[in-house]
Structures are given as structure tokens and as C-alpha cells.
Coordinates of C-alpha atoms and ligand atoms in Angstrom, one line a residue:
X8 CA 87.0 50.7 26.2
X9 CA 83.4 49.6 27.5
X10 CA 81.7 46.8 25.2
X11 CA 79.0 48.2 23.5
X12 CA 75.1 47.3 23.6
X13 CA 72.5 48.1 21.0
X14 CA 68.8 47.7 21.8
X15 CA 65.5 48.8 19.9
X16 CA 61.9 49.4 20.6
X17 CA 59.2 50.3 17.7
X18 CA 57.4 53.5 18.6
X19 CA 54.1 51.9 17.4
X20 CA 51.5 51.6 20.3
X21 CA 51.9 52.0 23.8
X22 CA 54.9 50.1 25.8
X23 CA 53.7 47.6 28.4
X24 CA 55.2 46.2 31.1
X25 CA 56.8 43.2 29.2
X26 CA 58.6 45.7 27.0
X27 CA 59.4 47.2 30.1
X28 CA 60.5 44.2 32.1
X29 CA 61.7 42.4 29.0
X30 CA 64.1 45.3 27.7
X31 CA 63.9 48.5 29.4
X32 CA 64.5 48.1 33.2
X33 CA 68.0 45.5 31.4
X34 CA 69.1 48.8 29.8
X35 CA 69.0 50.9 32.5
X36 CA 71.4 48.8 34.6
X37 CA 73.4 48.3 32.5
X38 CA 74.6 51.7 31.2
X39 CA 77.2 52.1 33.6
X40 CA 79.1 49.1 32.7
X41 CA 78.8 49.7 28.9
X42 CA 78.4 52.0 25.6
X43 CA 74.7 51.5 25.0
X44 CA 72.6 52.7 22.2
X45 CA 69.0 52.8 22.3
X46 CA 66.9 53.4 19.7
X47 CA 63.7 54.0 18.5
X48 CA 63.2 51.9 15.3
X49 CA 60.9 53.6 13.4
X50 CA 61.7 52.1 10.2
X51 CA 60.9 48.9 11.7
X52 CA 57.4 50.4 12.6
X53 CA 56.2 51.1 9.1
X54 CA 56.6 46.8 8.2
X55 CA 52.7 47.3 9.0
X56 CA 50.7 50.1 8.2
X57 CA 51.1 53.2 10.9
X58 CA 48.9 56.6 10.4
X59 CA 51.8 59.1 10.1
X60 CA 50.5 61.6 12.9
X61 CA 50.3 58.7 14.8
X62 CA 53.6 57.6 14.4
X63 CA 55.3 60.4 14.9
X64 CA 53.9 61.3 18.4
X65 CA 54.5 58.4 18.7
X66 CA 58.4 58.5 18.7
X67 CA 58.4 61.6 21.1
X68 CA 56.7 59.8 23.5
X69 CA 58.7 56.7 23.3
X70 CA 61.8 59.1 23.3
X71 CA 60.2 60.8 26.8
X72 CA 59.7 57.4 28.0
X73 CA 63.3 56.1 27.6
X74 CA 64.6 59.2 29.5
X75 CA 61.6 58.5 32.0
X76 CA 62.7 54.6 33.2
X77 CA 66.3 56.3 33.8
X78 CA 68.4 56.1 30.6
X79 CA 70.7 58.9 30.9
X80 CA 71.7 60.8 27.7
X81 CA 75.2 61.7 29.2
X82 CA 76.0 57.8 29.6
X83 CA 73.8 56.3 26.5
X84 CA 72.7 57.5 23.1
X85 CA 69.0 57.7 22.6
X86 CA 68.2 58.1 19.0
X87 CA 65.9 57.6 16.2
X88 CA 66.8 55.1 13.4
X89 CA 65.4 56.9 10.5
X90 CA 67.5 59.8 11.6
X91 CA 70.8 57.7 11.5
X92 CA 71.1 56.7 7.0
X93 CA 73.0 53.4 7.4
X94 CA 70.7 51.4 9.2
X95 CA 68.8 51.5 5.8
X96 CA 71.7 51.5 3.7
X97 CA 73.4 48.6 5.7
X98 CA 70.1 46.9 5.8
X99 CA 70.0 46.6 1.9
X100 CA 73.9 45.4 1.6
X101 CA 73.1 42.2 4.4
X102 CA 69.7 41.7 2.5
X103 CA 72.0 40.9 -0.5
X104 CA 74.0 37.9 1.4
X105 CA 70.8 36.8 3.0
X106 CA 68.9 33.3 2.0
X107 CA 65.2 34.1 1.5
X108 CA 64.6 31.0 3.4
X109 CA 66.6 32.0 6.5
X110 CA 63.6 34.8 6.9
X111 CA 60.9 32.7 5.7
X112 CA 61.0 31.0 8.7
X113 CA 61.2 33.4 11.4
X114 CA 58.2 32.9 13.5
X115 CA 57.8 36.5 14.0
X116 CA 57.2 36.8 10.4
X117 CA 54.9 33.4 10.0
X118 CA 52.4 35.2 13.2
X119 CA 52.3 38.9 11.8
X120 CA 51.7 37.5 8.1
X121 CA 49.3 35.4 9.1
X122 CA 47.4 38.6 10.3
X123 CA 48.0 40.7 7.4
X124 CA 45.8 41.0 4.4
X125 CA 48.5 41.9 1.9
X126 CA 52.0 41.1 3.1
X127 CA 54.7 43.4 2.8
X128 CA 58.1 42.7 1.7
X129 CA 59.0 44.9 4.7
X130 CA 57.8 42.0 6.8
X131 CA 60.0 39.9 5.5
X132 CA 63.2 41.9 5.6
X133 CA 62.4 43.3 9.6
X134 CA 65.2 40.7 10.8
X135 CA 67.4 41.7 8.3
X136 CA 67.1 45.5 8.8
X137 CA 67.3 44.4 12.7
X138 CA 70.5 43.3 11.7
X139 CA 71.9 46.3 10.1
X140 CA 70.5 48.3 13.6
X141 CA 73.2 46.1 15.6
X142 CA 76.1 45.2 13.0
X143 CA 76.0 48.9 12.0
X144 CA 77.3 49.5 15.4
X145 CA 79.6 46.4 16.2
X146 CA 78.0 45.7 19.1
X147 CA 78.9 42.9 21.7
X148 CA 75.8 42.6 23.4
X149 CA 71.8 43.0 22.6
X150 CA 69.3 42.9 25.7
X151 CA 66.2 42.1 24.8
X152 CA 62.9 39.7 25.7
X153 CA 63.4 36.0 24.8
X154 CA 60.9 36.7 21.9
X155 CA 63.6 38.7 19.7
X156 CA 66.3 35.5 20.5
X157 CA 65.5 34.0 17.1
X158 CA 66.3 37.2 15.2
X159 CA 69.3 37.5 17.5
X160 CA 70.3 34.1 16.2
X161 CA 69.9 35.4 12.7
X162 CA 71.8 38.3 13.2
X163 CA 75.1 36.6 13.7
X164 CA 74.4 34.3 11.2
X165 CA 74.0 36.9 9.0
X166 CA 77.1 38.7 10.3
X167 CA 78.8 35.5 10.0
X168 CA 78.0 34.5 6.5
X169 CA 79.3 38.4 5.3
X170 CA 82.6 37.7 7.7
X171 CA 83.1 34.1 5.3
X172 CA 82.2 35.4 2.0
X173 CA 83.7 39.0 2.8
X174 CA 86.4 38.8 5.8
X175 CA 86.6 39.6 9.1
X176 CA 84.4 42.6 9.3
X177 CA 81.4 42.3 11.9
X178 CA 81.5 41.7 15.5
X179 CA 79.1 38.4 16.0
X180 CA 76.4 39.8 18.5
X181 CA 75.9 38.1 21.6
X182 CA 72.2 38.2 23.0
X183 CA 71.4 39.2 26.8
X184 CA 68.5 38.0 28.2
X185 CA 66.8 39.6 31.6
X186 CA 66.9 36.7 34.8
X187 CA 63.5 37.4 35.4
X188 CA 61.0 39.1 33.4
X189 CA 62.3 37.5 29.6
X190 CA 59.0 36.4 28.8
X191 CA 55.6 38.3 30.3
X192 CA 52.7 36.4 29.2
X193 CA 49.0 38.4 28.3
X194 CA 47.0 38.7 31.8
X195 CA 44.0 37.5 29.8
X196 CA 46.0 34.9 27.9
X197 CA 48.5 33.6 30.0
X198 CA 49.5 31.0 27.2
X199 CA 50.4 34.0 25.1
X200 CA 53.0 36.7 25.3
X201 CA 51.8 40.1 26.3
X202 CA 51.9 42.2 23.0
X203 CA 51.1 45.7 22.0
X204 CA 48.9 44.4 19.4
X205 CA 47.2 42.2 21.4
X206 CA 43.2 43.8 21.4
X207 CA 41.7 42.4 24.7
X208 CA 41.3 45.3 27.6
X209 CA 42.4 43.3 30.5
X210 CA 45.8 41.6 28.1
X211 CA 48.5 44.2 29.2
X212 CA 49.7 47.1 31.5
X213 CA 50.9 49.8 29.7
X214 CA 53.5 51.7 31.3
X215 CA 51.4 55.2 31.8
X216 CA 48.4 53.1 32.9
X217 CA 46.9 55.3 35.9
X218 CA 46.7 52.8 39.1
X219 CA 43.0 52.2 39.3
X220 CA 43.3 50.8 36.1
X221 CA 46.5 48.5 36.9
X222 CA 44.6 47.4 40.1
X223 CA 41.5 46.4 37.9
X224 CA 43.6 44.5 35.1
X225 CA 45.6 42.0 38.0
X226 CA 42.3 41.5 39.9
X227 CA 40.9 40.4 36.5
X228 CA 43.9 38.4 35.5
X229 CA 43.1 34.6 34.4
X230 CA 44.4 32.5 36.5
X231 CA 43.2 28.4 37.3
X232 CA 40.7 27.1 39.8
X233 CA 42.9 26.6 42.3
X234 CA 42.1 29.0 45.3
X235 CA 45.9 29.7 46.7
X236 CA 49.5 29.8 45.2
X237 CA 50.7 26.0 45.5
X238 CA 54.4 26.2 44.3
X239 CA 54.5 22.4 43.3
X240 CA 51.4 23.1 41.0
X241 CA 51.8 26.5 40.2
X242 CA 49.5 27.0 36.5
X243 CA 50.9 29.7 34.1
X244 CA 48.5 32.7 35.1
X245 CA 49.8 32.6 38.2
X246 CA 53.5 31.9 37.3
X247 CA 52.7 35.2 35.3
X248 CA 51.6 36.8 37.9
X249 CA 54.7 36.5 40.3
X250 CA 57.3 36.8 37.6
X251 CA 55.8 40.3 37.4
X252 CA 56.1 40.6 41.4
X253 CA 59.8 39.4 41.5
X254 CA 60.9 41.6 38.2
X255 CA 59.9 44.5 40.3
X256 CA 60.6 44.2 43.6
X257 CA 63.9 42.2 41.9
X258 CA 63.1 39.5 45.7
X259 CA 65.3 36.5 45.1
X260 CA 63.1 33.0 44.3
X261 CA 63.5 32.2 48.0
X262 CA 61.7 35.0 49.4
X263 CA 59.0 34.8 46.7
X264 CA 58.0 31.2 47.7
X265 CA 57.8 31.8 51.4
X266 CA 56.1 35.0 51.2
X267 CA 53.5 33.7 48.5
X268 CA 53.1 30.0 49.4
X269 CA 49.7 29.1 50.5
X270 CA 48.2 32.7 49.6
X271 CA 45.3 33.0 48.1
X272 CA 44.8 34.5 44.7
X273 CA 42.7 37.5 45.9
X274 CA 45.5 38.6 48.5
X275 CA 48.4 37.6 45.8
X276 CA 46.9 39.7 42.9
X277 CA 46.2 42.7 45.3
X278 CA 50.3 42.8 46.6
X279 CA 51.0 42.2 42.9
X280 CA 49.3 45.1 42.1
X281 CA 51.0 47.3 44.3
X282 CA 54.1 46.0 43.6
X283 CA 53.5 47.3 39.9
X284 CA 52.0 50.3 40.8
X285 CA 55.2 51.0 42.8
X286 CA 57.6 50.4 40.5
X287 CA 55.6 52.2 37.9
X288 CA 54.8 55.0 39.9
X289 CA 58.2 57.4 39.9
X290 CA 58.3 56.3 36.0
X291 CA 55.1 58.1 35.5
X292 CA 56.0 61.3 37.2
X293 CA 59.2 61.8 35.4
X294 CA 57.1 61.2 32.0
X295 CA 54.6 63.6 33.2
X296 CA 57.6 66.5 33.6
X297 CA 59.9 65.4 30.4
X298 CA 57.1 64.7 27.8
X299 CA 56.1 68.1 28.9
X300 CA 59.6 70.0 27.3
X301 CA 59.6 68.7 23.8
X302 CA 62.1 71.0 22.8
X303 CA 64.4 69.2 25.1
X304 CA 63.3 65.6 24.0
X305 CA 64.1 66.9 20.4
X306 CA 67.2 68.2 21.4
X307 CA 68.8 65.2 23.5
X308 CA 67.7 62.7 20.2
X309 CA 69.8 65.3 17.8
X310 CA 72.6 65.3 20.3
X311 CA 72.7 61.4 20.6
X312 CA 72.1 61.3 16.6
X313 CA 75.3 63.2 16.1
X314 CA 77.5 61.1 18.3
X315 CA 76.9 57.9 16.8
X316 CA 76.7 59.0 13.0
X317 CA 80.4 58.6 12.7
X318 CA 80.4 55.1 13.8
X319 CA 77.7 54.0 11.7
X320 CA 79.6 55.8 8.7
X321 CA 82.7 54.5 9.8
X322 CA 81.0 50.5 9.0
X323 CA 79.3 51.4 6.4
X324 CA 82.5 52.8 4.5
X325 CA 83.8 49.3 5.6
X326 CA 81.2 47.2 4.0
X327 CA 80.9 49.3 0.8
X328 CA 84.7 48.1 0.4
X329 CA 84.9 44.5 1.4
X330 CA 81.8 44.4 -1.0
X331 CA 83.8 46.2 -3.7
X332 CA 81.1 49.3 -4.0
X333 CA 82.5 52.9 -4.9
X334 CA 83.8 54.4 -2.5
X335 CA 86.7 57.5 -2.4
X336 CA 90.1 56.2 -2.6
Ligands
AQP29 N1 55.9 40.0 26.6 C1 57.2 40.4 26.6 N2 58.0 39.9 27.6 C2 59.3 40.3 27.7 N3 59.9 41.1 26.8 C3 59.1 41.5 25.7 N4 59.4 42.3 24.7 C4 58.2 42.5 23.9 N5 57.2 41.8 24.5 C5 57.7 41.2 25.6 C6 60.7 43.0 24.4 O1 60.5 44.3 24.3 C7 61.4 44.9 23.4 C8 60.8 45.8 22.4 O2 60.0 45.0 21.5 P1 59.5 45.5 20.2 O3 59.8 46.9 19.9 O4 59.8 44.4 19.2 O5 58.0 45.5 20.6 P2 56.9 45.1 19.8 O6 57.2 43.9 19.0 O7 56.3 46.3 19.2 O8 56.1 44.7 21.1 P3 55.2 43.6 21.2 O9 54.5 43.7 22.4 O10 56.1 42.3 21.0 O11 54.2 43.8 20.0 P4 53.8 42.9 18.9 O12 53.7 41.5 19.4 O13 52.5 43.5 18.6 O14 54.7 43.1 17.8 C9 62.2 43.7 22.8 O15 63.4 43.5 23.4 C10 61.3 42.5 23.1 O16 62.0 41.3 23.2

């Protein structure tokens, strides 16, 4: 049997490139070599307030967009978490075996808090319920951007503590990070990761960006007042800049430095550019065509729902009884 690989993005805003190059691009090579789920975590959306028409477009169009980098619904499962009941249901049995403390100081939370007016316990519990999403599953393996590692890190303590108190019950996850690409930083901010909730114009690419637009955001990129690539001081907007070059055209580091040694910025931001437009290009056209049939978005997400419900029931029946709950003899 394959190992299996769980993997989530929220369908709140519009995915960018780090998303993309973070999570995405992982998933799609690895589906041959594994049993992947990829969802759409909507219930990890509503930690912060979402306008419900909002939201729910937005989960079709994340939904086209999955299908649209290349994950194929005969080889993975695309689904939506809401529609699968034991994420939640897990999520409240590992809330009961987790320390407050153990969340209070996931950076995540500290940052997004920080930002709120009122915080919702929501906030607080998104690692846990990240938790359920993957345990629920037994998965070996999570790809995602260096960002998530500290939840990651959570998880299997989490899944570790339930294993001591409980027995032997959860798989302990193991997180896969990308070679290139783990970390994209803001084009505006390169000190900064690039995030969909990041408000500057020029801070991301989004992954339906038209390429006049993805041409205007590199050319603007911040970069240091240096006026070439100089790989022994190379400053972070420019380190930025041909990480997203290499996670495209996947070059090895070799090739990189001798074809970008001693360029100057101008030339370097135009060939990054069109390295992104490129790779963004087919993604585009096949979004263009299966965003266009949402009967047959709707109908791959209820096909994937139904062949993975019995393996989330199947731990969650597991759980209720090393816990002790009710469940039928
Ligand atoms: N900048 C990034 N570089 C590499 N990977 C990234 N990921 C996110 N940002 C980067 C990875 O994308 C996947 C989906 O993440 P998510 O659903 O947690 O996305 P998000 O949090 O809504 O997106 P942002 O941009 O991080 O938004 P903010 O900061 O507004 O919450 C994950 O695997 C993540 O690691």
C-alpha cells in the first residue's frame, strides 16, 4: 500500500505563488508515489471573519484551481473539510488532550491575534483542528511551506500525547518540505513571507494574475542598491527573486549562479518574469476551461468526499473507544 499524504489550503483569498511553490507544485509530484488527500479547509477559513458568498465561491474556485496545477481526481482525493464530519468531531476529542499553553504559543496565532480586534477561540484551536485534518487520516507525510512546520511539530505531539495517555492509535506525521520554494518572501517586503493577507499591490502574484500585471509586480520588486546579482553578497530581495526563478524552471543551484552571476537587476527581474509567466501560463488556461463546468467541480469534490468518509469514520470510531465514548458494541 502507498503511504499516505494529507495537505490543506484555506479557500480565503486568492492563492499566490508561495502557496503555489510552497504546497501545490509538492502535491502534484508526488501523487504517483502516494495516496494523497487534498483539501480545502474551510473550517479553518472561518478562525477570522469571511462574508459567506465570499467564501463559498471561494471554495469552487480553489477546488478548479487544484484540478488546474495537475492534481488528478482519479489518483488523489480533492475534498472539502466541512463536507467530511470528523475533522470537527476529531478536532474536539484532541482539543481535550491538548495544553492551552502548547497553542498559546504558536506564532501563527501570536501574529493573526495581534491583528484581530476581538480574538476568537477559533484562533486558538486552528492547530488543533489542523491536527484532526491529518490524524483523522493516518497520514505519513504533510507537504507544506516551512511556515506550517511549527503546527506540524504540534501535530505529532499532539498525536503522541493521545498514543501515551490512550495507546497506540495515531500514525506520528512526518512533515515534507519543498527543496526550493519552502519559504517565498513578499516582493515589496522581502523580510516578510508573501501572504494572502498581506495588503500592499506589488506584495504577491496570485496564481490567475494576467501577465502584464506579473511583469509589472517583479520589475517593482524591492531589491538593494546593488546594480547586478553578486552571489557572495546576494541581499534577500534578490535571493527572493531567484528562488522563484529556480522553483519554476526547477535549474539545479549550478546553472542558476552561472546564468545570473554578474546580471543586472533590470535583465534578472525581466527573465524572472517570464519564467513565472511560463510556468503560470498552461495553469491559467486549464482554470479558464474547468472553473467554467461547475457541475463537474461539484461533482469530482462529492466523488472524492465519498471515498475518504469511511477512513475518517473508521478513526474516529477508534478514538471514541480508546477514549471510552459510546459507541455500538
Ligand atoms: N510564502 C509562502 N512560501 C511558501 N509556502 C507558503 N505557504 C503559504 N505561504 C507560503 C504554504 O501554502 C500552503 C497553504 O497555506 P494556507 O492555506 O495556510 O494559506 P494561508 O495561511 O491562507 O496563506 P498565507 O498566504 O500564509 O496567508 P496568511 O498569512 O494571510 O494566513 C501551506 O502549506 C503553507 O505552508
Amino acid at each position: 500500500m502507498k503511504p499516505r499524504v494529507f495537505s490543506g489550503v484555506q479557500p480565503s483569498g486568492s492563492l499566490h505563488i508561495g502557496n503555489y511553490l510552497g504546497a501545490l507544485k509538492n502535491w502534484v509530484t508526488i501523487q504517483d508515489d502516494y495516496e494523497c488527500i487534498y483539501c480545502i479547509v474551510d473550517l479553518h477559513a472561518i478562525t477570522v471573519y469571511q462574508d459567506p458568498a465570499e467564501l463559498r465561491a471561494g471554495i469552487e474556485r480553489l477546488a478548479a484551481l487544484f484540478l488546474a496545477v495537475g492534481i488528478d481526481p482519479a489518483k488523489s482525493s480533492i475534498m472539502v473539510q466541512s463536507s467530511v464530519s470528523g475533522h470537527a468531531e476529531l478536532a474536539w476529542m484532541l482539543t481535550c488532550v491538548t495544553p492551552v499553553g502548547w497553542l498559546e504559543r504558536m506564532t501563527q496565532y501570536k501574529d493573526k491575534a495581534a491583528r484581530q480586534k476581538t480574538v476568537g477561540d477559533g484562533l486558538l484551536q486552528y492547530p488543533v483542528l489542523m491536527a484532526a485534518d491529518i490524524l483523522l487520516y493516518q497520514a505519513q507525510i504533510v507537504p507544506v511551506g516551512e511556515d506550517q512546520v511549527q503546527h506540524l511539530e504540534l501535530t505529532r505531539d499532539i498525536a503522541q500525547r493521545f498514543n501515551s495517555l490512550y495507546g497506540e492509535t495515531f500514525v506520528v506525521p512526518e512533515t515534507k518540505l519543498p527543496t526550493v520554494g519552502a519559504r517565498i518572501m513578499g516582493l515589496d517586503d522581502p523580510e516578510t513571507k508573501m501572504s494572502k493577507s498581506a495588503t500592499g499591490a506589488y506584495h504577491a502574484i496570485y496564481l490567475l494574475d494576467p501577465p502584464e500585471m506579473i511583469r509589472k509586480k517583479i520589475m517593482r520588486a524591492k531589491t538593494d542598491t546593488q546594480p547586478a546579482v553578486d552571489f557572495d553578497h546576494l541581499g534577500p530581495g534578490v535571493a527572493n527573486l531567484l528562488t522563484i526563478f529556480q522553483a519554476f524552471t526547477e535549474w539545479p543551484d549550478e546553472k542558476v549562479r552561472r546564468h545570473f552571476a554578474g546580471k543586472r537587476y533590470g535583465e534578472t527581474k525581466k527573465e524572472v518574469a517570464e519564467a513565472v509567466i511560463a510556468g503560470l501560463e498552461p495553469i491559467q488556461q486549464r482554470y479558464r476551461k474547468i472553473s467554467a463546468d461547475r457541475a463537474y467541480v461539484a461533482d469530482v469534490l462529492d466523488r472524492c468526499a465519498a471515498r475518504i468518509r469511511p477512513i475518517a469514520e473508521e478513526t474516529v470510531q477508534l478514538v471514541k473507544k480508546r477514549m471510552g465514548l459510546y459507541t455500538r458494541a
